[in-house]
Amino acid sequence: MIFVLCGPGGVGKGTVASMLCRRNEWLELSRSWTTRKRREGESGDAYVFVDQAHFKAAVEADGFLEWAWFLENLYGTPFPGDEYGGCQKHILLEIDVQGAAQVRERVPGAVVVVLEPPSEDELRRRLQGRGDDHAHVEARMRLSMAEIKAAHSLGALGVVNDDLDQTVTEVGELFRAAVLKRCGSI
Ligand code: 5GP
Protein backbone atom coordinates (compact mmCIF):
# COMPACT_ATOMS: atom_id res chain seq x y z
CA MET A 1 0.00 0.00 0.00
CA ILE A 2 1.00 3.60 -0.47
CA PHE A 3 0.85 6.03 2.44
CA VAL A 4 1.25 9.75 1.93
CA LEU A 5 2.21 12.34 4.51
CA CYS A 6 1.65 15.83 3.15
CA GLY A 7 1.21 19.29 4.63
CA PRO A 8 3.10 22.57 4.60
CA GLY A 9 6.90 22.68 4.72
CA GLY A 10 8.09 23.16 8.28
CA VAL A 11 5.15 21.36 9.87
CA GLY A 12 7.40 18.47 10.87
CA LYS A 13 6.69 15.95 8.10
CA GLY A 14 10.30 14.83 7.86
CA THR A 15 10.62 14.10 11.58
CA VAL A 16 7.22 12.42 11.77
CA ALA A 17 7.98 10.31 8.66
CA SER A 18 11.29 8.99 9.96
CA MET A 19 9.86 8.27 13.43
CA LEU A 20 6.92 6.47 11.84
CA CYS A 21 9.27 4.18 9.92
CA ARG A 22 11.42 3.53 12.98
CA ARG A 23 8.41 2.56 15.09
CA ASN A 24 6.59 0.63 12.37
CA GLU A 25 9.18 -1.61 10.78
CA TRP A 26 6.70 -2.74 8.08
CA LEU A 27 6.67 0.81 6.67
CA GLU A 28 9.40 1.79 4.20
CA LEU A 29 10.32 5.43 3.57
CA SER A 30 10.62 6.45 -0.08
CA ARG A 31 13.61 8.63 -0.99
CA SER A 32 12.69 11.48 -3.33
CA TRP A 33 14.74 13.17 -5.99
CA THR A 34 15.15 16.93 -5.93
CA THR A 35 16.94 19.68 -7.82
CA ARG A 36 17.16 21.75 -4.61
CA LYS A 37 20.63 22.32 -3.22
CA ARG A 38 21.47 20.48 -0.03
CA ARG A 39 20.96 22.68 3.06
CA GLU A 40 23.81 23.22 5.46
CA GLY A 41 23.82 20.35 7.92
CA GLU A 42 21.30 18.33 5.90
CA SER A 43 22.15 14.67 5.43
CA GLY A 44 23.47 13.71 1.98
CA ASP A 45 20.85 10.98 1.73
CA ALA A 46 17.85 13.10 2.69
CA TYR A 47 17.20 13.15 -1.07
CA VAL A 48 18.82 12.04 -4.27
CA PHE A 49 20.21 15.49 -5.18
CA VAL A 50 20.32 15.94 -8.97
CA ASP A 51 20.48 18.76 -11.51
CA GLN A 52 17.52 19.75 -13.70
CA ALA A 53 18.82 17.89 -16.75
CA HIS A 54 18.93 14.60 -14.81
CA PHE A 55 15.52 15.21 -13.32
CA LYS A 56 13.91 16.06 -16.65
CA ALA A 57 15.44 13.00 -18.28
CA ALA A 58 13.86 10.85 -15.55
CA VAL A 59 10.48 12.55 -16.14
CA GLU A 60 10.72 11.80 -19.88
CA ALA A 61 11.54 8.18 -19.13
CA ASP A 62 8.38 8.03 -16.93
CA GLY A 63 10.54 7.32 -13.90
CA PHE A 64 8.36 9.00 -11.28
CA LEU A 65 5.17 7.93 -9.55
CA GLU A 66 4.58 11.67 -9.09
CA TRP A 67 6.62 14.85 -9.40
CA ALA A 68 6.04 18.56 -8.88
CA TRP A 69 7.60 21.98 -8.89
CA PHE A 70 7.79 23.39 -5.39
CA LEU A 71 9.14 26.94 -4.96
CA GLU A 72 11.43 26.81 -8.01
CA ASN A 73 12.72 23.31 -7.45
CA LEU A 74 11.65 19.95 -8.79
CA TYR A 75 10.77 17.06 -6.46
CA GLY A 76 9.73 13.55 -7.44
CA THR A 77 9.05 10.07 -6.11
CA PRO A 78 10.76 7.28 -8.06
CA PHE A 79 8.54 4.27 -8.73
CA PRO A 80 8.79 2.02 -5.67
CA GLY A 81 9.13 -1.15 -7.81
CA ASP A 82 6.28 -3.36 -9.04
CA GLU A 83 3.17 -4.04 -6.99
CA TYR A 84 3.48 -0.86 -4.99
CA GLY A 85 -0.28 -0.50 -4.54
CA GLY A 86 -0.85 -3.95 -3.04
CA CYS A 87 -0.23 -5.67 0.28
CA GLN A 88 3.31 -6.96 -0.46
CA LYS A 89 4.94 -3.79 0.79
CA HIS A 90 3.96 -0.54 2.42
CA ILE A 91 5.67 2.63 1.29
CA LEU A 92 5.56 6.04 2.96
CA LEU A 93 5.88 9.16 0.79
CA GLU A 94 6.62 12.48 2.45
CA ILE A 95 5.60 14.88 -0.32
CA ASP A 96 3.75 18.11 -1.08
CA VAL A 97 0.03 18.29 -1.79
CA GLN A 98 0.38 18.50 -5.60
CA GLY A 99 2.22 15.18 -5.41
CA ALA A 100 -0.47 13.78 -3.11
CA ALA A 101 -3.11 14.64 -5.73
CA GLN A 102 -1.16 12.74 -8.43
CA VAL A 103 -0.73 9.72 -6.16
CA ARG A 104 -4.46 9.75 -5.42
CA GLU A 105 -5.16 9.54 -9.19
CA ARG A 106 -2.60 6.86 -9.87
CA VAL A 107 -3.13 4.78 -6.75
CA PRO A 108 -6.78 5.17 -5.71
CA GLY A 109 -6.27 3.15 -2.51
CA ALA A 110 -3.48 5.40 -1.22
CA VAL A 111 -4.01 6.67 2.33
CA VAL A 112 -3.30 10.40 2.63
CA VAL A 113 -2.67 12.26 5.89
CA VAL A 114 -2.17 16.02 6.05
CA LEU A 115 -0.10 17.26 8.97
CA GLU A 116 -1.23 20.63 10.27
CA PRO A 117 0.60 23.13 12.49
CA PRO A 118 -0.99 24.05 15.85
CA SER A 119 -1.12 27.68 14.58
CA GLU A 120 0.22 29.98 11.81
CA ASP A 121 2.64 31.68 14.22
CA GLU A 122 4.07 28.35 15.28
CA LEU A 123 4.60 27.36 11.63
CA ARG A 124 6.45 30.63 10.87
CA ARG A 125 8.65 30.08 13.92
CA ARG A 126 9.52 26.55 12.76
CA LEU A 127 10.32 27.70 9.21
CA GLN A 128 12.56 30.50 10.50
CA GLY A 129 14.43 27.97 12.63
CA ARG A 130 15.58 26.05 9.54
CA GLY A 131 17.83 28.78 8.17
CA ASP A 132 15.84 29.65 5.03
CA ASP A 133 15.89 33.38 4.20
CA HIS A 134 13.01 35.77 4.99
CA ALA A 135 11.53 35.83 1.47
CA HIS A 136 11.57 32.04 1.30
CA VAL A 137 9.88 31.73 4.69
CA GLU A 138 7.13 34.19 3.69
CA ALA A 139 6.58 32.46 0.34
CA ARG A 140 6.20 29.17 2.20
CA MET A 141 3.76 30.74 4.68
CA ARG A 142 1.55 31.91 1.81
CA LEU A 143 1.49 28.43 0.35
CA SER A 144 0.84 26.68 3.64
CA MET A 145 -2.80 27.45 4.24
CA ALA A 146 -3.66 26.79 0.59
CA GLU A 147 -1.90 23.42 0.82
CA ILE A 148 -3.88 22.35 3.88
CA LYS A 149 -7.16 23.30 2.17
CA ALA A 150 -6.20 21.47 -1.02
CA ALA A 151 -5.26 18.35 0.94
CA HIS A 152 -8.65 18.29 2.66
CA SER A 153 -10.37 18.60 -0.70
CA LEU A 154 -8.51 15.42 -1.75
CA GLY A 155 -10.02 13.65 1.23
CA ALA A 156 -6.83 13.65 3.31
CA LEU A 157 -7.17 12.91 7.03
CA GLY A 158 -5.97 15.91 9.08
CA VAL A 159 -3.66 15.44 12.09
CA VAL A 160 -2.40 18.45 14.10
CA ASN A 161 1.30 18.11 14.90
CA ASP A 162 1.37 19.61 18.37
CA ASP A 163 2.98 16.91 20.49
CA LEU A 164 5.42 14.95 18.29
CA ASP A 165 5.15 11.66 20.14
CA GLN A 166 1.36 11.77 20.11
CA THR A 167 1.31 12.70 16.40
CA VAL A 168 3.50 9.73 15.47
CA THR A 169 1.30 7.41 17.52
CA GLU A 170 -1.88 8.78 15.98
CA VAL A 171 -0.68 8.58 12.37
CA GLY A 172 0.86 5.13 12.96
CA GLU A 173 -2.47 3.86 14.28
CA LEU A 174 -4.34 5.30 11.28
CA PHE A 175 -1.93 3.58 8.88
CA ARG A 176 -1.97 0.30 10.76
CA ALA A 177 -5.79 0.24 10.78
CA ALA A 178 -5.80 0.87 7.01
CA VAL A 179 -3.42 -2.06 6.39
CA LEU A 180 -5.41 -4.40 8.61
CA LYS A 181 -8.66 -3.40 6.88
CA ARG A 182 -7.29 -3.87 3.36
CA CYS A 183 -4.80 -6.68 3.81
CA GLY A 184 -6.05 -8.54 6.88
CA SER A 185 -2.58 -8.61 8.48
CA ILE A 186 0.71 -6.74 8.45
P1 5GP B 1 12.15 20.69 1.34
O1 5GP B 1 12.83 21.51 0.29
O2 5GP B 1 11.77 21.48 2.54
O3 5GP B 1 12.94 19.44 1.69
O4 5GP B 1 10.80 20.16 0.70
C1 5GP B 1 9.91 21.07 0.12
C2 5GP B 1 8.57 20.40 -0.12
O5 5GP B 1 8.71 19.36 -1.11
C3 5GP B 1 8.02 19.70 1.13
O6 5GP B 1 6.64 20.00 1.19
C4 5GP B 1 8.27 18.24 0.85
O7 5GP B 1 7.32 17.40 1.49
C5 5GP B 1 8.05 18.21 -0.64
N1 5GP B 1 8.62 17.02 -1.26
C6 5GP B 1 9.69 16.28 -0.88
N2 5GP B 1 9.87 15.26 -1.71
C7 5GP B 1 8.88 15.32 -2.63
C8 5GP B 1 8.50 14.51 -3.74
O8 5GP B 1 9.12 13.50 -4.07
N3 5GP B 1 7.42 14.91 -4.44
C9 5GP B 1 6.69 16.00 -4.12
N4 5GP B 1 5.61 16.27 -4.85
N5 5GP B 1 7.01 16.78 -3.09
C10 5GP B 1 8.09 16.44 -2.35
mmCIF file of C-alpha atoms and ligand atoms in Angstrom:
data_model
loop_
_atom_site.group_PDB
_atom_site.id
_atom_site.type_symbol
_atom_site.label_atom_id
_atom_site.label_comp_id
_atom_site.label_asym_id
_atom_site.label_seq_id
_atom_site.Cartn_x
_atom_site.Cartn_y
_atom_site.Cartn_z
ATOM 1 C CA MET A 1 0.000 0.000 0.000
ATOM 2 C CA ILE A 2 1.000 3.605 -0.473
ATOM 3 C CA PHE A 3 0.849 6.031 2.440
ATOM 4 C CA VAL A 4 1.249 9.754 1.928
ATOM 5 C CA LEU A 5 2.208 12.338 4.508
ATOM 6 C CA CYS A 6 1.650 15.827 3.148
ATOM 7 C CA GLY A 7 1.213 19.288 4.626
ATOM 8 C CA PRO A 8 3.098 22.566 4.605
ATOM 9 C CA GLY A 9 6.903 22.682 4.715
ATOM 10 C CA GLY A 10 8.089 23.161 8.284
ATOM 11 C CA VAL A 11 5.150 21.364 9.874
ATOM 12 C CA GLY A 12 7.396 18.472 10.869
ATOM 13 C CA LYS A 13 6.686 15.947 8.102
ATOM 14 C CA GLY A 14 10.300 14.828 7.863
ATOM 15 C CA THR A 15 10.621 14.097 11.578
ATOM 16 C CA VAL A 16 7.219 12.420 11.769
ATOM 17 C CA ALA A 17 7.979 10.307 8.661
ATOM 18 C CA SER A 18 11.292 8.992 9.960
ATOM 19 C CA MET A 19 9.859 8.272 13.432
ATOM 20 C CA LEU A 20 6.917 6.469 11.844
ATOM 21 C CA CYS A 21 9.266 4.180 9.917
ATOM 22 C CA ARG A 22 11.417 3.527 12.979
ATOM 23 C CA ARG A 23 8.405 2.561 15.094
ATOM 24 C CA ASN A 24 6.586 0.630 12.365
ATOM 25 C CA GLU A 25 9.184 -1.610 10.777
ATOM 26 C CA TRP A 26 6.698 -2.742 8.084
ATOM 27 C CA LEU A 27 6.670 0.806 6.673
ATOM 28 C CA GLU A 28 9.398 1.786 4.202
ATOM 29 C CA LEU A 29 10.315 5.434 3.573
ATOM 30 C CA SER A 30 10.624 6.451 -0.079
ATOM 31 C CA ARG A 31 13.615 8.626 -0.992
ATOM 32 C CA SER A 32 12.690 11.480 -3.326
ATOM 33 C CA TRP A 33 14.744 13.174 -5.993
ATOM 34 C CA THR A 34 15.149 16.931 -5.935
ATOM 35 C CA THR A 35 16.935 19.682 -7.822
ATOM 36 C CA ARG A 36 17.155 21.746 -4.606
ATOM 37 C CA LYS A 37 20.635 22.321 -3.222
ATOM 38 C CA ARG A 38 21.467 20.483 -0.028
ATOM 39 C CA ARG A 39 20.957 22.681 3.060
ATOM 40 C CA GLU A 40 23.805 23.215 5.459
ATOM 41 C CA GLY A 41 23.819 20.350 7.922
ATOM 42 C CA GLU A 42 21.301 18.326 5.898
ATOM 43 C CA SER A 43 22.155 14.671 5.431
ATOM 44 C CA GLY A 44 23.473 13.708 1.981
ATOM 45 C CA ASP A 45 20.849 10.980 1.733
ATOM 46 C CA ALA A 46 17.854 13.104 2.694
ATOM 47 C CA TYR A 47 17.197 13.152 -1.069
ATOM 48 C CA VAL A 48 18.818 12.044 -4.275
ATOM 49 C CA PHE A 49 20.210 15.487 -5.180
ATOM 50 C CA VAL A 50 20.324 15.943 -8.968
ATOM 51 C CA ASP A 51 20.480 18.760 -11.514
ATOM 52 C CA GLN A 52 17.525 19.754 -13.699
ATOM 53 C CA ALA A 53 18.816 17.887 -16.746
ATOM 54 C CA HIS A 54 18.929 14.603 -14.813
ATOM 55 C CA PHE A 55 15.517 15.213 -13.319
ATOM 56 C CA LYS A 56 13.914 16.060 -16.651
ATOM 57 C CA ALA A 57 15.441 12.999 -18.277
ATOM 58 C CA ALA A 58 13.856 10.846 -15.548
ATOM 59 C CA VAL A 59 10.476 12.550 -16.138
ATOM 60 C CA GLU A 60 10.716 11.804 -19.875
ATOM 61 C CA ALA A 61 11.541 8.176 -19.130
ATOM 62 C CA ASP A 62 8.383 8.031 -16.933
ATOM 63 C CA GLY A 63 10.538 7.317 -13.901
ATOM 64 C CA PHE A 64 8.358 9.001 -11.278
ATOM 65 C CA LEU A 65 5.166 7.932 -9.554
ATOM 66 C CA GLU A 66 4.577 11.669 -9.087
ATOM 67 C CA TRP A 67 6.620 14.846 -9.402
ATOM 68 C CA ALA A 68 6.041 18.556 -8.881
ATOM 69 C CA TRP A 69 7.598 21.982 -8.894
ATOM 70 C CA PHE A 70 7.790 23.393 -5.387
ATOM 71 C CA LEU A 71 9.141 26.939 -4.961
ATOM 72 C CA GLU A 72 11.426 26.812 -8.011
ATOM 73 C CA ASN A 73 12.723 23.308 -7.450
ATOM 74 C CA LEU A 74 11.649 19.947 -8.788
ATOM 75 C CA TYR A 75 10.765 17.059 -6.462
ATOM 76 C CA GLY A 76 9.735 13.554 -7.441
ATOM 77 C CA THR A 77 9.051 10.071 -6.109
ATOM 78 C CA PRO A 78 10.759 7.283 -8.063
ATOM 79 C CA PHE A 79 8.538 4.269 -8.728
ATOM 80 C CA PRO A 80 8.795 2.021 -5.668
ATOM 81 C CA GLY A 81 9.133 -1.154 -7.808
ATOM 82 C CA ASP A 82 6.282 -3.357 -9.038
ATOM 83 C CA GLU A 83 3.173 -4.040 -6.987
ATOM 84 C CA TYR A 84 3.481 -0.859 -4.995
ATOM 85 C CA GLY A 85 -0.285 -0.503 -4.543
ATOM 86 C CA GLY A 86 -0.848 -3.946 -3.044
ATOM 87 C CA CYS A 87 -0.226 -5.672 0.276
ATOM 88 C CA GLN A 88 3.310 -6.956 -0.456
ATOM 89 C CA LYS A 89 4.942 -3.790 0.790
ATOM 90 C CA HIS A 90 3.962 -0.543 2.424
ATOM 91 C CA ILE A 91 5.671 2.630 1.287
ATOM 92 C CA LEU A 92 5.556 6.036 2.956
ATOM 93 C CA LEU A 93 5.878 9.159 0.785
ATOM 94 C CA GLU A 94 6.625 12.481 2.446
ATOM 95 C CA ILE A 95 5.605 14.883 -0.323
ATOM 96 C CA ASP A 96 3.747 18.110 -1.080
ATOM 97 C CA VAL A 97 0.031 18.290 -1.789
ATOM 98 C CA GLN A 98 0.380 18.504 -5.600
ATOM 99 C CA GLY A 99 2.216 15.184 -5.415
ATOM 100 C CA ALA A 100 -0.466 13.780 -3.107
ATOM 101 C CA ALA A 101 -3.107 14.638 -5.731
ATOM 102 C CA GLN A 102 -1.157 12.744 -8.427
ATOM 103 C CA VAL A 103 -0.734 9.721 -6.158
ATOM 104 C CA ARG A 104 -4.462 9.753 -5.423
ATOM 105 C CA GLU A 105 -5.159 9.539 -9.186
ATOM 106 C CA ARG A 106 -2.597 6.860 -9.875
ATOM 107 C CA VAL A 107 -3.134 4.781 -6.748
ATOM 108 C CA PRO A 108 -6.779 5.171 -5.711
ATOM 109 C CA GLY A 109 -6.270 3.146 -2.514
ATOM 110 C CA ALA A 110 -3.483 5.398 -1.219
ATOM 111 C CA VAL A 111 -4.006 6.669 2.328
ATOM 112 C CA VAL A 112 -3.296 10.398 2.631
ATOM 113 C CA VAL A 113 -2.669 12.257 5.893
ATOM 114 C CA VAL A 114 -2.166 16.020 6.047
ATOM 115 C CA LEU A 115 -0.097 17.261 8.975
ATOM 116 C CA GLU A 116 -1.227 20.634 10.270
ATOM 117 C CA PRO A 117 0.600 23.130 12.495
ATOM 118 C CA PRO A 118 -0.987 24.052 15.853
ATOM 119 C CA SER A 119 -1.116 27.685 14.582
ATOM 120 C CA GLU A 120 0.217 29.980 11.814
ATOM 121 C CA ASP A 121 2.644 31.679 14.222
ATOM 122 C CA GLU A 122 4.073 28.353 15.277
ATOM 123 C CA LEU A 123 4.601 27.356 11.631
ATOM 124 C CA ARG A 124 6.448 30.630 10.872
ATOM 125 C CA ARG A 125 8.654 30.082 13.920
ATOM 126 C CA ARG A 126 9.519 26.552 12.764
ATOM 127 C CA LEU A 127 10.322 27.705 9.211
ATOM 128 C CA GLN A 128 12.562 30.505 10.503
ATOM 129 C CA GLY A 129 14.432 27.974 12.630
ATOM 130 C CA ARG A 130 15.580 26.052 9.545
ATOM 131 C CA GLY A 131 17.827 28.779 8.173
ATOM 132 C CA ASP A 132 15.840 29.651 5.030
ATOM 133 C CA ASP A 133 15.885 33.385 4.200
ATOM 134 C CA HIS A 134 13.005 35.768 4.987
ATOM 135 C CA ALA A 135 11.526 35.831 1.466
ATOM 136 C CA HIS A 136 11.574 32.035 1.298
ATOM 137 C CA VAL A 137 9.882 31.726 4.688
ATOM 138 C CA GLU A 138 7.130 34.187 3.695
ATOM 139 C CA ALA A 139 6.582 32.461 0.336
ATOM 140 C CA ARG A 140 6.198 29.172 2.199
ATOM 141 C CA MET A 141 3.761 30.736 4.683
ATOM 142 C CA ARG A 142 1.545 31.912 1.812
ATOM 143 C CA LEU A 143 1.493 28.432 0.352
ATOM 144 C CA SER A 144 0.841 26.676 3.641
ATOM 145 C CA MET A 145 -2.803 27.445 4.243
ATOM 146 C CA ALA A 146 -3.659 26.791 0.592
ATOM 147 C CA GLU A 147 -1.903 23.416 0.821
ATOM 148 C CA ILE A 148 -3.877 22.348 3.876
ATOM 149 C CA LYS A 149 -7.156 23.296 2.166
ATOM 150 C CA ALA A 150 -6.195 21.468 -1.021
ATOM 151 C CA ALA A 151 -5.260 18.347 0.944
ATOM 152 C CA HIS A 152 -8.649 18.288 2.661
ATOM 153 C CA SER A 153 -10.375 18.599 -0.698
ATOM 154 C CA LEU A 154 -8.508 15.421 -1.747
ATOM 155 C CA GLY A 155 -10.022 13.654 1.230
ATOM 156 C CA ALA A 156 -6.833 13.655 3.313
ATOM 157 C CA LEU A 157 -7.170 12.913 7.033
ATOM 158 C CA GLY A 158 -5.969 15.911 9.082
ATOM 159 C CA VAL A 159 -3.664 15.439 12.092
ATOM 160 C CA VAL A 160 -2.399 18.452 14.101
ATOM 161 C CA ASN A 161 1.303 18.107 14.898
ATOM 162 C CA ASP A 162 1.375 19.611 18.371
ATOM 163 C CA ASP A 163 2.978 16.913 20.485
ATOM 164 C CA LEU A 164 5.418 14.950 18.287
ATOM 165 C CA ASP A 165 5.154 11.656 20.137
ATOM 166 C CA GLN A 166 1.359 11.767 20.107
ATOM 167 C CA THR A 167 1.308 12.699 16.399
ATOM 168 C CA VAL A 168 3.499 9.728 15.472
ATOM 169 C CA THR A 169 1.299 7.408 17.525
ATOM 170 C CA GLU A 170 -1.879 8.784 15.977
ATOM 171 C CA VAL A 171 -0.678 8.578 12.366
ATOM 172 C CA GLY A 172 0.860 5.127 12.964
ATOM 173 C CA GLU A 173 -2.475 3.855 14.278
ATOM 174 C CA LEU A 174 -4.338 5.298 11.282
ATOM 175 C CA PHE A 175 -1.928 3.582 8.880
ATOM 176 C CA ARG A 176 -1.967 0.297 10.763
ATOM 177 C CA ALA A 177 -5.785 0.244 10.780
ATOM 178 C CA ALA A 178 -5.799 0.868 7.012
ATOM 179 C CA VAL A 179 -3.419 -2.057 6.386
ATOM 180 C CA LEU A 180 -5.413 -4.396 8.605
ATOM 181 C CA LYS A 181 -8.657 -3.399 6.877
ATOM 182 C CA ARG A 182 -7.290 -3.872 3.358
ATOM 183 C CA CYS A 183 -4.798 -6.679 3.812
ATOM 184 C CA GLY A 184 -6.049 -8.536 6.880
ATOM 185 C CA SER A 185 -2.581 -8.610 8.483
ATOM 186 C CA ILE A 186 0.712 -6.737 8.452
HETATM 187 P P1 5GP B 1 12.152 20.688 1.340
HETATM 188 O O1 5GP B 1 12.827 21.515 0.293
HETATM 189 O O2 5GP B 1 11.774 21.483 2.538
HETATM 190 O O3 5GP B 1 12.936 19.443 1.694
HETATM 191 O O4 5GP B 1 10.801 20.165 0.700
HETATM 192 C C1 5GP B 1 9.905 21.066 0.117
HETATM 193 C C2 5GP B 1 8.569 20.400 -0.118
HETATM 194 O O5 5GP B 1 8.708 19.361 -1.105
HETATM 195 C C3 5GP B 1 8.022 19.700 1.126
HETATM 196 O O6 5GP B 1 6.640 19.995 1.187
HETATM 197 C C4 5GP B 1 8.268 18.241 0.853
HETATM 198 O O7 5GP B 1 7.322 17.396 1.490
HETATM 199 C C5 5GP B 1 8.053 18.213 -0.643
HETATM 200 N N1 5GP B 1 8.618 17.022 -1.264
HETATM 201 C C6 5GP B 1 9.693 16.283 -0.878
HETATM 202 N N2 5GP B 1 9.870 15.261 -1.711
HETATM 203 C C7 5GP B 1 8.878 15.316 -2.627
HETATM 204 C C8 5GP B 1 8.504 14.508 -3.739
HETATM 205 O O8 5GP B 1 9.124 13.499 -4.071
HETATM 206 N N3 5GP B 1 7.417 14.907 -4.444
HETATM 207 C C9 5GP B 1 6.691 16.003 -4.121
HETATM 208 N N4 5GP B 1 5.614 16.271 -4.853
HETATM 209 N N5 5GP B 1 7.011 16.781 -3.086
HETATM 210 C C10 5GP B 1 8.087 16.445 -2.352
#
